[in-house]
Short mmCIF file of C-alpha atoms in Angstrom, two decimals:
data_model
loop_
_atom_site.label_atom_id
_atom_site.label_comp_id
_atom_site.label_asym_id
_atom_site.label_seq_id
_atom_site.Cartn_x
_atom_site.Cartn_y
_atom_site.Cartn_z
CA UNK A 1 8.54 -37.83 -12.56
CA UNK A 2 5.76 -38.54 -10.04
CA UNK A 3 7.66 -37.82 -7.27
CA UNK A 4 8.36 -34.49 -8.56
CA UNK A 5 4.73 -34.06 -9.35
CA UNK A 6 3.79 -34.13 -5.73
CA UNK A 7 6.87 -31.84 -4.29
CA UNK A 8 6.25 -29.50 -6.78
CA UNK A 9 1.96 -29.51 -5.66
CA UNK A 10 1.23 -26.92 -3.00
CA UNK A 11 -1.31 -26.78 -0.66
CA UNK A 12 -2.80 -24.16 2.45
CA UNK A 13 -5.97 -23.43 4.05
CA UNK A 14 -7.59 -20.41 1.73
CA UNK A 15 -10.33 -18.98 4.59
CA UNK A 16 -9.35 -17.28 8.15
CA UNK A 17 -8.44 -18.91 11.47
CA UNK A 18 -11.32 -19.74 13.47
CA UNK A 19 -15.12 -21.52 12.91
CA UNK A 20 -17.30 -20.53 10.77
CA UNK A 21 -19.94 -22.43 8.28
CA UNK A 22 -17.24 -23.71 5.35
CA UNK A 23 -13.90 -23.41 4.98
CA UNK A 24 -11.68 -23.94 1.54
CA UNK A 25 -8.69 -25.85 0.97
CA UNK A 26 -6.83 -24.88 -2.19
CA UNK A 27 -4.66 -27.04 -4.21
CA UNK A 28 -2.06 -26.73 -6.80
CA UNK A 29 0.35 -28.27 -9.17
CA UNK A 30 0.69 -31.40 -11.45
CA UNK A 31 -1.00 -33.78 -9.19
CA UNK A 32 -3.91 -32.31 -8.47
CA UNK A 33 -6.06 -34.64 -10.31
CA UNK A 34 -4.45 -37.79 -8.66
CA UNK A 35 -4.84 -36.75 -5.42
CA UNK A 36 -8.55 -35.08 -6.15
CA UNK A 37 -9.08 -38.95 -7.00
CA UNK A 38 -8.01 -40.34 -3.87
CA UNK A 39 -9.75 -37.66 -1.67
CA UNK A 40 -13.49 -38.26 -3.19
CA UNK A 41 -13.07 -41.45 -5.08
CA UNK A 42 -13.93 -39.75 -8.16
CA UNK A 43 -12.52 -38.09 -11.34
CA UNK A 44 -13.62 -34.58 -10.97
CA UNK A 45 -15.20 -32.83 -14.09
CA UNK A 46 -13.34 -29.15 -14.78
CA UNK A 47 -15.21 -26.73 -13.34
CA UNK A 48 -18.11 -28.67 -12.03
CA UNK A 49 -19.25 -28.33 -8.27
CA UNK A 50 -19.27 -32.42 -7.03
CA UNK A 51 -21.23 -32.97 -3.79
CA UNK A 52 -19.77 -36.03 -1.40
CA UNK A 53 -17.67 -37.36 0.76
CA UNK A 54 -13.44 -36.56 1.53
CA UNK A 55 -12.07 -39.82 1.98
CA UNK A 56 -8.43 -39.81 3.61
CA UNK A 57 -5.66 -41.37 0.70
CA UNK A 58 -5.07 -43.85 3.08
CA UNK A 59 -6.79 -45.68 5.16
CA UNK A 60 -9.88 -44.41 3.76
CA UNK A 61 -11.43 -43.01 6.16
CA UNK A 62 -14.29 -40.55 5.65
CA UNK A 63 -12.86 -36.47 7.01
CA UNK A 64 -15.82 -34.91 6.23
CA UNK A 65 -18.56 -33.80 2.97
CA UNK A 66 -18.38 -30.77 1.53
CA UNK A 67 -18.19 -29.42 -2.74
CA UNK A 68 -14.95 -30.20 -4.67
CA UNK A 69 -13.72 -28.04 -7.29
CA UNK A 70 -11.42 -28.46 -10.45
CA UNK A 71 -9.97 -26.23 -12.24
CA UNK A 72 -7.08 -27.84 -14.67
CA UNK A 73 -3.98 -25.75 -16.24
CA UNK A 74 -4.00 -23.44 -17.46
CA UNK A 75 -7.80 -21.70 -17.38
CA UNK A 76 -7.07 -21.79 -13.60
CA UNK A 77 -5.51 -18.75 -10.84
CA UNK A 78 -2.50 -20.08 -10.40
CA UNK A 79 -2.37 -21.02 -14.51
CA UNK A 80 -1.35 -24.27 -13.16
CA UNK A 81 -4.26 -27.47 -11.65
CA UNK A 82 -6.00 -26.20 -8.89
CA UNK A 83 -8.54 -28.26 -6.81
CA UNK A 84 -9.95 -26.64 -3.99
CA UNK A 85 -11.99 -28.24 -1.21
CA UNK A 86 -15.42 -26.52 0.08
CA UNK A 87 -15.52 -28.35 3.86
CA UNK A 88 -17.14 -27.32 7.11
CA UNK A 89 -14.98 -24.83 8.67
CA UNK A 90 -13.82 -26.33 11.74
CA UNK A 91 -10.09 -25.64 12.61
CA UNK A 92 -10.07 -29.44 13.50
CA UNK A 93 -11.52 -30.42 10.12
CA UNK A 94 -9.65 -28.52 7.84
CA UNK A 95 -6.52 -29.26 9.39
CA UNK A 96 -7.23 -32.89 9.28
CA UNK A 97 -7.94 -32.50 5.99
CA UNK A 98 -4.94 -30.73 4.86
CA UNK A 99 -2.68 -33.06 7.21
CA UNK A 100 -4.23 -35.81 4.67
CA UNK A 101 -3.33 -33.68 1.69
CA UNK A 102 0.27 -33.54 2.67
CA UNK A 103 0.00 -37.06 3.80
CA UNK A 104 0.64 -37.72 -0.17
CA UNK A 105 3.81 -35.59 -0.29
CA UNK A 106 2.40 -32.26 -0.73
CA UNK A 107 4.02 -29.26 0.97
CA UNK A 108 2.52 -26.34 2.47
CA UNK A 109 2.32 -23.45 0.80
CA UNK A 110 4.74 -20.39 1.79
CA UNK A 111 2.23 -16.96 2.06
CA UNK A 112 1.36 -15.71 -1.08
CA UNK A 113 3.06 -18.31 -3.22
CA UNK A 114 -0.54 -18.92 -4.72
CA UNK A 115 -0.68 -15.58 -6.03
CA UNK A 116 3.28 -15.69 -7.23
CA UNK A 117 2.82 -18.46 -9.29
CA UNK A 118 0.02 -16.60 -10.80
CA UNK A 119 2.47 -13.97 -11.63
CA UNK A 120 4.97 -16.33 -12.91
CA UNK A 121 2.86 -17.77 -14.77
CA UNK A 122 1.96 -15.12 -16.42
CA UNK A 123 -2.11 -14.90 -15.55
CA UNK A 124 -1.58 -11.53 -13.44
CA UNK A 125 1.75 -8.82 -13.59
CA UNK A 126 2.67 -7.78 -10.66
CA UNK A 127 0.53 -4.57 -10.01
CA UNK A 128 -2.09 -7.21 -9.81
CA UNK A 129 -0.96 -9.74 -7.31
CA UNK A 130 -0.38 -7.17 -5.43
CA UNK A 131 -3.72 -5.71 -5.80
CA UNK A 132 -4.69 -9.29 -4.71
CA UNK A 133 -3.49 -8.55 -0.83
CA UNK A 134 -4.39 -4.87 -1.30
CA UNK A 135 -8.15 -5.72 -1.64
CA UNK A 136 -7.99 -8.79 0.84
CA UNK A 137 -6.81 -5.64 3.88
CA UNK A 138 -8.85 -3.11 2.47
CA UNK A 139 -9.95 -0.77 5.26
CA UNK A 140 -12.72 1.29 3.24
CA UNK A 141 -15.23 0.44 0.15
CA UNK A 142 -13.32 3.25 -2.19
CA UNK A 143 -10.09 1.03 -1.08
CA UNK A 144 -11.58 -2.20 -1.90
CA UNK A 145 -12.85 -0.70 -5.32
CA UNK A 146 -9.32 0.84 -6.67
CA UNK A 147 -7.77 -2.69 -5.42
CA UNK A 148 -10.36 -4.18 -7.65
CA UNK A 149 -9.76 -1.68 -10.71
CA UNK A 150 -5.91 -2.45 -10.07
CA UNK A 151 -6.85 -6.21 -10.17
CA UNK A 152 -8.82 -5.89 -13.64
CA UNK A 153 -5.71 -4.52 -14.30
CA UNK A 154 -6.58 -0.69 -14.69
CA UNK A 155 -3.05 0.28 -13.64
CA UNK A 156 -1.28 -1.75 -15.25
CA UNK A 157 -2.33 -0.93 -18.62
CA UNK A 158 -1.68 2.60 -17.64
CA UNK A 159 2.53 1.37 -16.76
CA UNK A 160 2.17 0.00 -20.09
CA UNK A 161 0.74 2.52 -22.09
CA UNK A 162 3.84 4.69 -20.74
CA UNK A 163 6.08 2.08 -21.25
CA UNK A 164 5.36 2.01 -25.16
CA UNK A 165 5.34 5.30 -25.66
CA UNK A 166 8.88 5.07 -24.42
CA UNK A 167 9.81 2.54 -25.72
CA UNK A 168 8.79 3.79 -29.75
CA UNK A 169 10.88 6.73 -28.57
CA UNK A 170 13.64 5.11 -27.67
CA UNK A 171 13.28 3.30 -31.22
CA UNK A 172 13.22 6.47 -32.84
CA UNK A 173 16.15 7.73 -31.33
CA UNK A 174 18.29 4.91 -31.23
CA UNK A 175 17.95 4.03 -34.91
CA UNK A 176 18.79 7.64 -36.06
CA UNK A 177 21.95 7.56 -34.08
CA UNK A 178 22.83 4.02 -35.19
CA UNK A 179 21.85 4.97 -38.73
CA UNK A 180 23.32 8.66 -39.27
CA UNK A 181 23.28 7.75 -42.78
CA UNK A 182 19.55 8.06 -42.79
CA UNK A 183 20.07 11.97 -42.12
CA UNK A 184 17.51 12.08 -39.26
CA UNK A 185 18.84 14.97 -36.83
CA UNK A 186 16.70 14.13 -34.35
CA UNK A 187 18.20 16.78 -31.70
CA UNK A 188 16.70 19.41 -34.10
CA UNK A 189 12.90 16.98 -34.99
CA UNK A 190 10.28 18.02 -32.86
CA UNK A 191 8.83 15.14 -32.91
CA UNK A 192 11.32 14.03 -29.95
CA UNK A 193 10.02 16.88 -28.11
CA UNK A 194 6.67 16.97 -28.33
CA UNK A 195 6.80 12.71 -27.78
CA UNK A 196 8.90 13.08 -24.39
CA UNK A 197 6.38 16.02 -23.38
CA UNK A 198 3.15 14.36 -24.14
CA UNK A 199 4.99 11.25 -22.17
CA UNK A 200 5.99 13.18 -19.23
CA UNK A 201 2.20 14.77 -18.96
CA UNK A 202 0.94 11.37 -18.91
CA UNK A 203 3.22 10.51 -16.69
CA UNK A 204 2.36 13.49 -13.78
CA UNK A 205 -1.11 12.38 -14.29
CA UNK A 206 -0.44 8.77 -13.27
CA UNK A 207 1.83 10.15 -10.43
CA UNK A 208 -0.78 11.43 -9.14
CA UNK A 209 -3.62 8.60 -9.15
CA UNK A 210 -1.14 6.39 -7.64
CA UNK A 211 -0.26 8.83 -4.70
CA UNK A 212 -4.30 9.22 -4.19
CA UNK A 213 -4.37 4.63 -5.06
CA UNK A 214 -1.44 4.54 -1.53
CA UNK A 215 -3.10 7.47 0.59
CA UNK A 216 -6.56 4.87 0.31
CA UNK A 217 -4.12 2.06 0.94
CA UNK A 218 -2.13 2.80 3.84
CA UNK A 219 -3.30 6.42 5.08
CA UNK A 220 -1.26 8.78 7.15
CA UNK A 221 -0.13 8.70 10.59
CA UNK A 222 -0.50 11.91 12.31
CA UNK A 223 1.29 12.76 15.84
CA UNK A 224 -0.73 15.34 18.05
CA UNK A 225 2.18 16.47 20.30
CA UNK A 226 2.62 19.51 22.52
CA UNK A 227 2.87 20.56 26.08
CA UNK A 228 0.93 18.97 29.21
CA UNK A 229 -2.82 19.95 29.51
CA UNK A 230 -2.98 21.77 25.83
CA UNK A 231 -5.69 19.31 24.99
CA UNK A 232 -4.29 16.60 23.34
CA UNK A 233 -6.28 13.74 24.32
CA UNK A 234 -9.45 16.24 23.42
CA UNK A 235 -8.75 16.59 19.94
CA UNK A 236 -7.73 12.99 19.47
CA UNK A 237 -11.26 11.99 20.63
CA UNK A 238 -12.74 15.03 18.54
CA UNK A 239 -11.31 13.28 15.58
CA UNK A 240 -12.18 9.57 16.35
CA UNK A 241 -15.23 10.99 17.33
CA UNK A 242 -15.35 8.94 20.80
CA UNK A 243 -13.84 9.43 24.15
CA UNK A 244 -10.81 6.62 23.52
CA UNK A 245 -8.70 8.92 25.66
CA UNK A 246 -9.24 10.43 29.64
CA UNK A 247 -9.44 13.87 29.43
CA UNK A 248 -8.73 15.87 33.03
CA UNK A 249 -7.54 19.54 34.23
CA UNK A 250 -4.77 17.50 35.61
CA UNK A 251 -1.62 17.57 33.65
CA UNK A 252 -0.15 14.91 32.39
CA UNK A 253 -3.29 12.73 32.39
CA UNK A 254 -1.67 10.83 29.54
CA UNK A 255 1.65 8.65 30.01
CA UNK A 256 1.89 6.96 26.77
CA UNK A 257 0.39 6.61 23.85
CA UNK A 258 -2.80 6.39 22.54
CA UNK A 259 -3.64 4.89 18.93
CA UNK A 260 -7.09 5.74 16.71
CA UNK A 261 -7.95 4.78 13.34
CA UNK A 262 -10.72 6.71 11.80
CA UNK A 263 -11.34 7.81 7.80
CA UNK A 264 -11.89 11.30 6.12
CA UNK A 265 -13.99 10.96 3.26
CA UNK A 266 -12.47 7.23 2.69
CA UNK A 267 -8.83 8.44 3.45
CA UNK A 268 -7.33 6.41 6.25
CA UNK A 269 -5.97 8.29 9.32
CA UNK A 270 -3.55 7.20 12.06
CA UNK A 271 -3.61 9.41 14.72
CA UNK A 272 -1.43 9.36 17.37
CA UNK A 273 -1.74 11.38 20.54
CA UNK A 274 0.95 11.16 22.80
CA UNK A 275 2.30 12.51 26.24
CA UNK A 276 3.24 16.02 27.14
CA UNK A 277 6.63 16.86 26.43
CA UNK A 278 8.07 18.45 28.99
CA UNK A 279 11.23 18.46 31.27
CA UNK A 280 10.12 15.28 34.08
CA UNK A 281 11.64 13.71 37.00
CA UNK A 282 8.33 11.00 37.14
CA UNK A 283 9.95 7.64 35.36
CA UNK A 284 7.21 6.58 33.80
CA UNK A 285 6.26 9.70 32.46
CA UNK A 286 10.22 9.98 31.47
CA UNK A 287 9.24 6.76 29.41
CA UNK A 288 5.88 7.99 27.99
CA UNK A 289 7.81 11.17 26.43
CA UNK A 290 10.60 9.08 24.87
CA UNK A 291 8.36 7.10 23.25
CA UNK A 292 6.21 10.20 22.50
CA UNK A 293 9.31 11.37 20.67
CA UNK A 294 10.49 8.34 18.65
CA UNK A 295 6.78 8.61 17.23
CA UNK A 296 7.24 12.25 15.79
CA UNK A 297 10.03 11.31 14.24
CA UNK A 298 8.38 8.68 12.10
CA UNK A 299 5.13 10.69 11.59
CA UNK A 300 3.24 11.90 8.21
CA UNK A 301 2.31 14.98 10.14
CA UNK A 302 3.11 17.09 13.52
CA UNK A 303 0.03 18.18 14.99
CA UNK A 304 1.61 20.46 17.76
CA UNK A 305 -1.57 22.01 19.84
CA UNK A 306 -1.04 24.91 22.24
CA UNK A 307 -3.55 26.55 24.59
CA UNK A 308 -4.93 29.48 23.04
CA UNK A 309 -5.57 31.64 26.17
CA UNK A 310 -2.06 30.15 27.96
CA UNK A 311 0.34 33.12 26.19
CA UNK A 312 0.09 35.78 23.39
CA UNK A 313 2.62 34.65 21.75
CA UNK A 314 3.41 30.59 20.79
CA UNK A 315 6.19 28.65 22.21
CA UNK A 316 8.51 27.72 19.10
CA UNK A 317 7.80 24.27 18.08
CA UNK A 318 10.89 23.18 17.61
CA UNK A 319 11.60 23.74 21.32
CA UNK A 320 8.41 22.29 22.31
CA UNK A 321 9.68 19.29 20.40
CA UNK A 322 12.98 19.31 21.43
CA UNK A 323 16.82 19.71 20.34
CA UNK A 324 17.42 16.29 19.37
CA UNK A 325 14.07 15.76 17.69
CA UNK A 326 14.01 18.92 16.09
CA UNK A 327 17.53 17.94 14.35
CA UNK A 328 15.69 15.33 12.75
CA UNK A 329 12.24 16.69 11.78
CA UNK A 330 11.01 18.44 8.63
CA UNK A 331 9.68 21.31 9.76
CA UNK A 332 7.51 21.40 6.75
CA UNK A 333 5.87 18.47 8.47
CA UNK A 334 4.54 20.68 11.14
CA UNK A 335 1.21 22.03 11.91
CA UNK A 336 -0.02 24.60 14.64
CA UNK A 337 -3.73 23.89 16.28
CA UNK A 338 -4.53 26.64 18.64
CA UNK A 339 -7.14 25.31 21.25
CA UNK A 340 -9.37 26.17 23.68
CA UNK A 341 -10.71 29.37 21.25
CA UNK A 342 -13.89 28.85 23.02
CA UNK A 343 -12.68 30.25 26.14
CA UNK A 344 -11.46 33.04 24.27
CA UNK A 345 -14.99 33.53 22.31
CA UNK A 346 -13.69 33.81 18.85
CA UNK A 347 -14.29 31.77 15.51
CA UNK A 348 -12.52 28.81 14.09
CA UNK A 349 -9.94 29.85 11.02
CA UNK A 350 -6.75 28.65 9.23
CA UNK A 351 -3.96 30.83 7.95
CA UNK A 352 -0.93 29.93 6.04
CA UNK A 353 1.80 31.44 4.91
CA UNK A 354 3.58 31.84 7.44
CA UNK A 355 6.13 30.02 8.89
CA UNK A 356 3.52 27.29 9.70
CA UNK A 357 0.08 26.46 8.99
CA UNK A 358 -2.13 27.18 11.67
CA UNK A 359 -5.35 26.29 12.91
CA UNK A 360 -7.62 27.76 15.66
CA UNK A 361 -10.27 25.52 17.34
CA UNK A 362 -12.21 24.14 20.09
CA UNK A 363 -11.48 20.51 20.34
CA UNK A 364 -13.70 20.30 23.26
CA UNK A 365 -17.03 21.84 21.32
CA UNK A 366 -16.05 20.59 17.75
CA UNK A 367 -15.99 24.34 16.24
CA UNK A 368 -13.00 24.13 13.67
CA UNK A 369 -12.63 20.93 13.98
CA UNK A 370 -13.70 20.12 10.00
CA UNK A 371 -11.14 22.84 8.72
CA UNK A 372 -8.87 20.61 10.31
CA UNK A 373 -9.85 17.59 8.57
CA UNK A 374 -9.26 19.47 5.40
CA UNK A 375 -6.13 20.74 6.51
CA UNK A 376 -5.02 17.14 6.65
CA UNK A 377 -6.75 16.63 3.19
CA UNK A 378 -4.88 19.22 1.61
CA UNK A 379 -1.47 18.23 3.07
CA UNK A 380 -1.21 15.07 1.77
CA UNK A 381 -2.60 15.66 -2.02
CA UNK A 382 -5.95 14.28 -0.96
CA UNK A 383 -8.40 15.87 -3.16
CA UNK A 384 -11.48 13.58 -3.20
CA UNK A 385 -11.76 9.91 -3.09
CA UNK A 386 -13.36 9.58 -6.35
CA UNK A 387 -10.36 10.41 -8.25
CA UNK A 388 -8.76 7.40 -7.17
CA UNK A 389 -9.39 4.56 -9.64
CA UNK A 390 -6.65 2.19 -8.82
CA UNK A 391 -4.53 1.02 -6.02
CA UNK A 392 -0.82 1.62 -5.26
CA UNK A 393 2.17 1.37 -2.97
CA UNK A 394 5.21 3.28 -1.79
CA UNK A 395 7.45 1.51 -3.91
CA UNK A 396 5.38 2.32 -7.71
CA UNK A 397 5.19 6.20 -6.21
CA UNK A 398 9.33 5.93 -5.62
CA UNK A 399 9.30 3.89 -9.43
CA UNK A 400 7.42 6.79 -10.81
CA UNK A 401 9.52 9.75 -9.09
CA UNK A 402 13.15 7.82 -10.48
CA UNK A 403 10.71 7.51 -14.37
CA UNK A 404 9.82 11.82 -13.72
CA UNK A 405 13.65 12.27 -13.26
CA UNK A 406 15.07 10.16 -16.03
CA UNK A 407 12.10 11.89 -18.15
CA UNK A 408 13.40 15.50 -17.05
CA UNK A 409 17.46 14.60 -17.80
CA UNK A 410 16.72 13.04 -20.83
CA UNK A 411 14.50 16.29 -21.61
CA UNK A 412 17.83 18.65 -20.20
CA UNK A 413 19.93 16.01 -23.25
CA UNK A 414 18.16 16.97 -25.91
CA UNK A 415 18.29 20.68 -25.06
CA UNK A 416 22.24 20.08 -24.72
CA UNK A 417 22.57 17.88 -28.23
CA UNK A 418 23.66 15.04 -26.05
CA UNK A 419 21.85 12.01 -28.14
CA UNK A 420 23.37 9.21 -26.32
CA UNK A 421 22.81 10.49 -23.32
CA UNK A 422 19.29 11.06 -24.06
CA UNK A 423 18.97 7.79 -24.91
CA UNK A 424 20.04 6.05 -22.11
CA UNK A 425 17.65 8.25 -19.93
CA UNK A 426 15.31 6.98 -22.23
CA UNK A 427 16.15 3.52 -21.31
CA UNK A 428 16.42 3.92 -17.17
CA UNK A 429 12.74 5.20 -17.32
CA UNK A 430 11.73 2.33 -19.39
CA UNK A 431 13.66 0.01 -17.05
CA UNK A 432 11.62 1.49 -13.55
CA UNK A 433 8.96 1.39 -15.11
CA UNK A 434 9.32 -2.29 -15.93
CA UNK A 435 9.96 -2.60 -11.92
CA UNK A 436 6.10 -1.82 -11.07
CA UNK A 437 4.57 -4.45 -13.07
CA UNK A 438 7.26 -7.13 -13.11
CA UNK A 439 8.53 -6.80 -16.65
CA UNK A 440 11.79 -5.87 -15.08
CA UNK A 441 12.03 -7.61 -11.51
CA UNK A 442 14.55 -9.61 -9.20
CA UNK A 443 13.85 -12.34 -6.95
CA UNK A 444 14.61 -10.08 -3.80
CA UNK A 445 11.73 -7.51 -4.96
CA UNK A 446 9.75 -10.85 -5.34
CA UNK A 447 10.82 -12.13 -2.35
CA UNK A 448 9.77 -9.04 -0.41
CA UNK A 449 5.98 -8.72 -2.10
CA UNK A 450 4.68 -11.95 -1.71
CA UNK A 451 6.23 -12.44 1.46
CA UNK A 452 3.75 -10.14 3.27
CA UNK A 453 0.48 -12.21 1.59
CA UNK A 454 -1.41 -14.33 3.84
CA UNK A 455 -1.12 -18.53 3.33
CA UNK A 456 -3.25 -19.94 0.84
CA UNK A 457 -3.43 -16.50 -1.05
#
């Protein structure tokens, strides 16, 4: 039983790599308070900070001094005995300090199993350990605040507030077609309607928190592509805002690409600016284009940019882009930024409606360059950061599409008279939405989220 106390105990460094003025050790599982014992040669008191001395198990030796914490099962993270170690933060220290720890039998902790015993233990769903890593990489303070809302479990109730409301539906409907006796023609109640419409408006509103929660989270990556000398590399440092990339009259001043990370109004942006694309014989240019192309492929947005005094009349994208690309892009993915208007003396405006959006500006005096930003805004159903309250990911935006589309059959059933049918749309919703918060998961999903945590976390 011991023995399987100690495997079953985890253990992991808890701060970042590197020096600094303390760094934590966290501990848990079922012999915690043993080995808390043998490390300061007391019994700790729950949640009291104890000043002294880490002794090694064995031989004794003093490691260091620092504050040990215990926390026992289950008014603890991980619901389970935690003990974690306050010590100086020396790489050297702490790792002869954990080396001690799993001295006694201990193992290391995999990343993020911390966290995922948290979950299976039921202290946090799953929205929330993930919210755990989402406010640990938080890139922005509106970020770091939804990650916290999502933490304190904000989203969550709203999964579950949906999920009830389905779920007394489902009730509703199942008993009156496993009880026809009772006479309830639900087909013809409006109460089925008016339940599955008030559920699907809830619903669209959720939708679209959560796609503002992941645009906060993860941003978009936008490609600024386009011919040689169209001024590329002068809008990308227009955005950022700096000059990350050489700008010349000489074309094809840039060879590969160039990365910048800036925010609009707390929405992350990737921008990408890449070489011209044009027909080359140069190999390393040849190399710069390829990889130029592979990027637009994968990109949130197509910035293509064209020279605004260079020809009446714009080169089709598409071409620009290229056959093989173009097979492969959505052209509803694609911008037009006329630049160099300057030159030309004329103000910065945006049209749409036609066949693409497009946007004239001076990338080298900044006029226009703010439409743009709100261009991008727009595009990706960024409104205003406020209106974010919680945190989210791809996969709860793909969970809530398959929930809208079960929702919208099961609304086409009951206009049909197909009760069964109607119910088991009913019951796929219910089931993705059990997916986001873990009320309906499998150890590959599992596998795959806490995976990407950092150790000790």
């Amino acid at each position: 039983m011991a023995d399987a106390q100690i495997i079953s105990t985890i253990a992991a460094i808890a701060t970042p790599v590197g020096r600094g003025g303390i760094g934590v050790i966290r501990v848990s599982g079922p012999y915690v308070l043993s080995l808390a014992k043998s490390i300061t040669a007391h019994t700790l008191k729950p949640r009291y900070a104890h000043y002294g001395l880490f002794y090694h198990p064995v031989d004794k030796s003093v490691i260091d001094q620092g504050i040990a914490l215990y926390f026992p099962a289950p008014h603890s993270f991980t619901g389970e005995d935690i003990l974690e170690l306050q010590a100086h933060g020396s790489p050297v220290v702490l790792d002869l300090l954990l080396q001690a720890i799993i001295s006694q039998g201990v193992r290391l902790a995999r990343p993020g199993e911390f966290s995922e015993r948290a979950y299976l233990n039921n202290k946090i769903d799953l929205t929330q350990a993930e919210a755990v890593a989402d406010l640990i990489d938080a890139s922005s303070q509106q970020a770091a605040r939804n990650a916290i809302n999502s933490l304190q479990g904000v989203f969550s109730q709203r999964i579950e507030h949906l999920a009830e409301q389905l779920k007394q539906l489902r009730v509703y409907v199942e008993a009156a077609i496993d009880f026809p006796e009772e006479e309830i023609d639900f087909l013809k109640d409006s109460k089925v309607a008016t339940t599955l419409m008030t559920i699907q408006r809830e619903l669209d509103a959720v939708y679209k928190e959560a796609q503002q929660g992941a645009l906060l989270r993860e941003g978009m990556t936008v490609v600024i592509a386009g011919r040689p000398n169209a001024g590329k590399s002068s809008l990308l440092n227009a955005l950022s805002g700096k000059a990350s990339a050489i700008v010349t009259d000489i074309a094809g001043t840039t060879r590969d690409l160039l990365r910048e990370y800036i925010q609009i109004d707390g929405m992350p942006l990737h921008i990408i600016d890449t070489a011209g694309l044009h027909d080359s014989t140069d190999t390393v240019e040849k190399i710069g284009i390829e990889r130029a192309r592979k990027e637009i492929k994968k990109a949130d947005r197509i910035l293509i940019i064209y020279d605004y005094g260079a020809a009446t009349e714009p080169e089709d994208p598409l071409q620009i882009l290229g056959k093989e690309a173009s097979r492969e892009i959505d052209s509803s993915r694609i911008s037009l930024i006329f630049n160099k208007i300057d030159l030309a003396k004329i103000t910065p405006k945006s049209e749409v409606g036609k066949d693409y959006p497009r946007l004239y500006l001076s990338a080298k005096t900044g006029a226009g360059i703010s439409l743009l930003c709100h261009h991008l805004k727009m595009i990706m159903g960024f409104s205003n950061a406020g209106e974010a309250v919680f945190t989210a990911r791809r996969r709860h935006l793909t969970a809530l599409a398959k929930v809208e589309q079960c929702l919208q059959r099961a609304s086409n059933q009951l206009s049909a008279g197909a009760g069964e049918l109607l119910a088991e749309d009913l019951r796929i919703a219910q089931q993705y939405l059990g997916e986001i918060n873990g009320t309906v998961s499998s150890d590959e999903l599992l596998g795959e989220i806490f995976s990407s945590f950092c150790i000790g976390k």
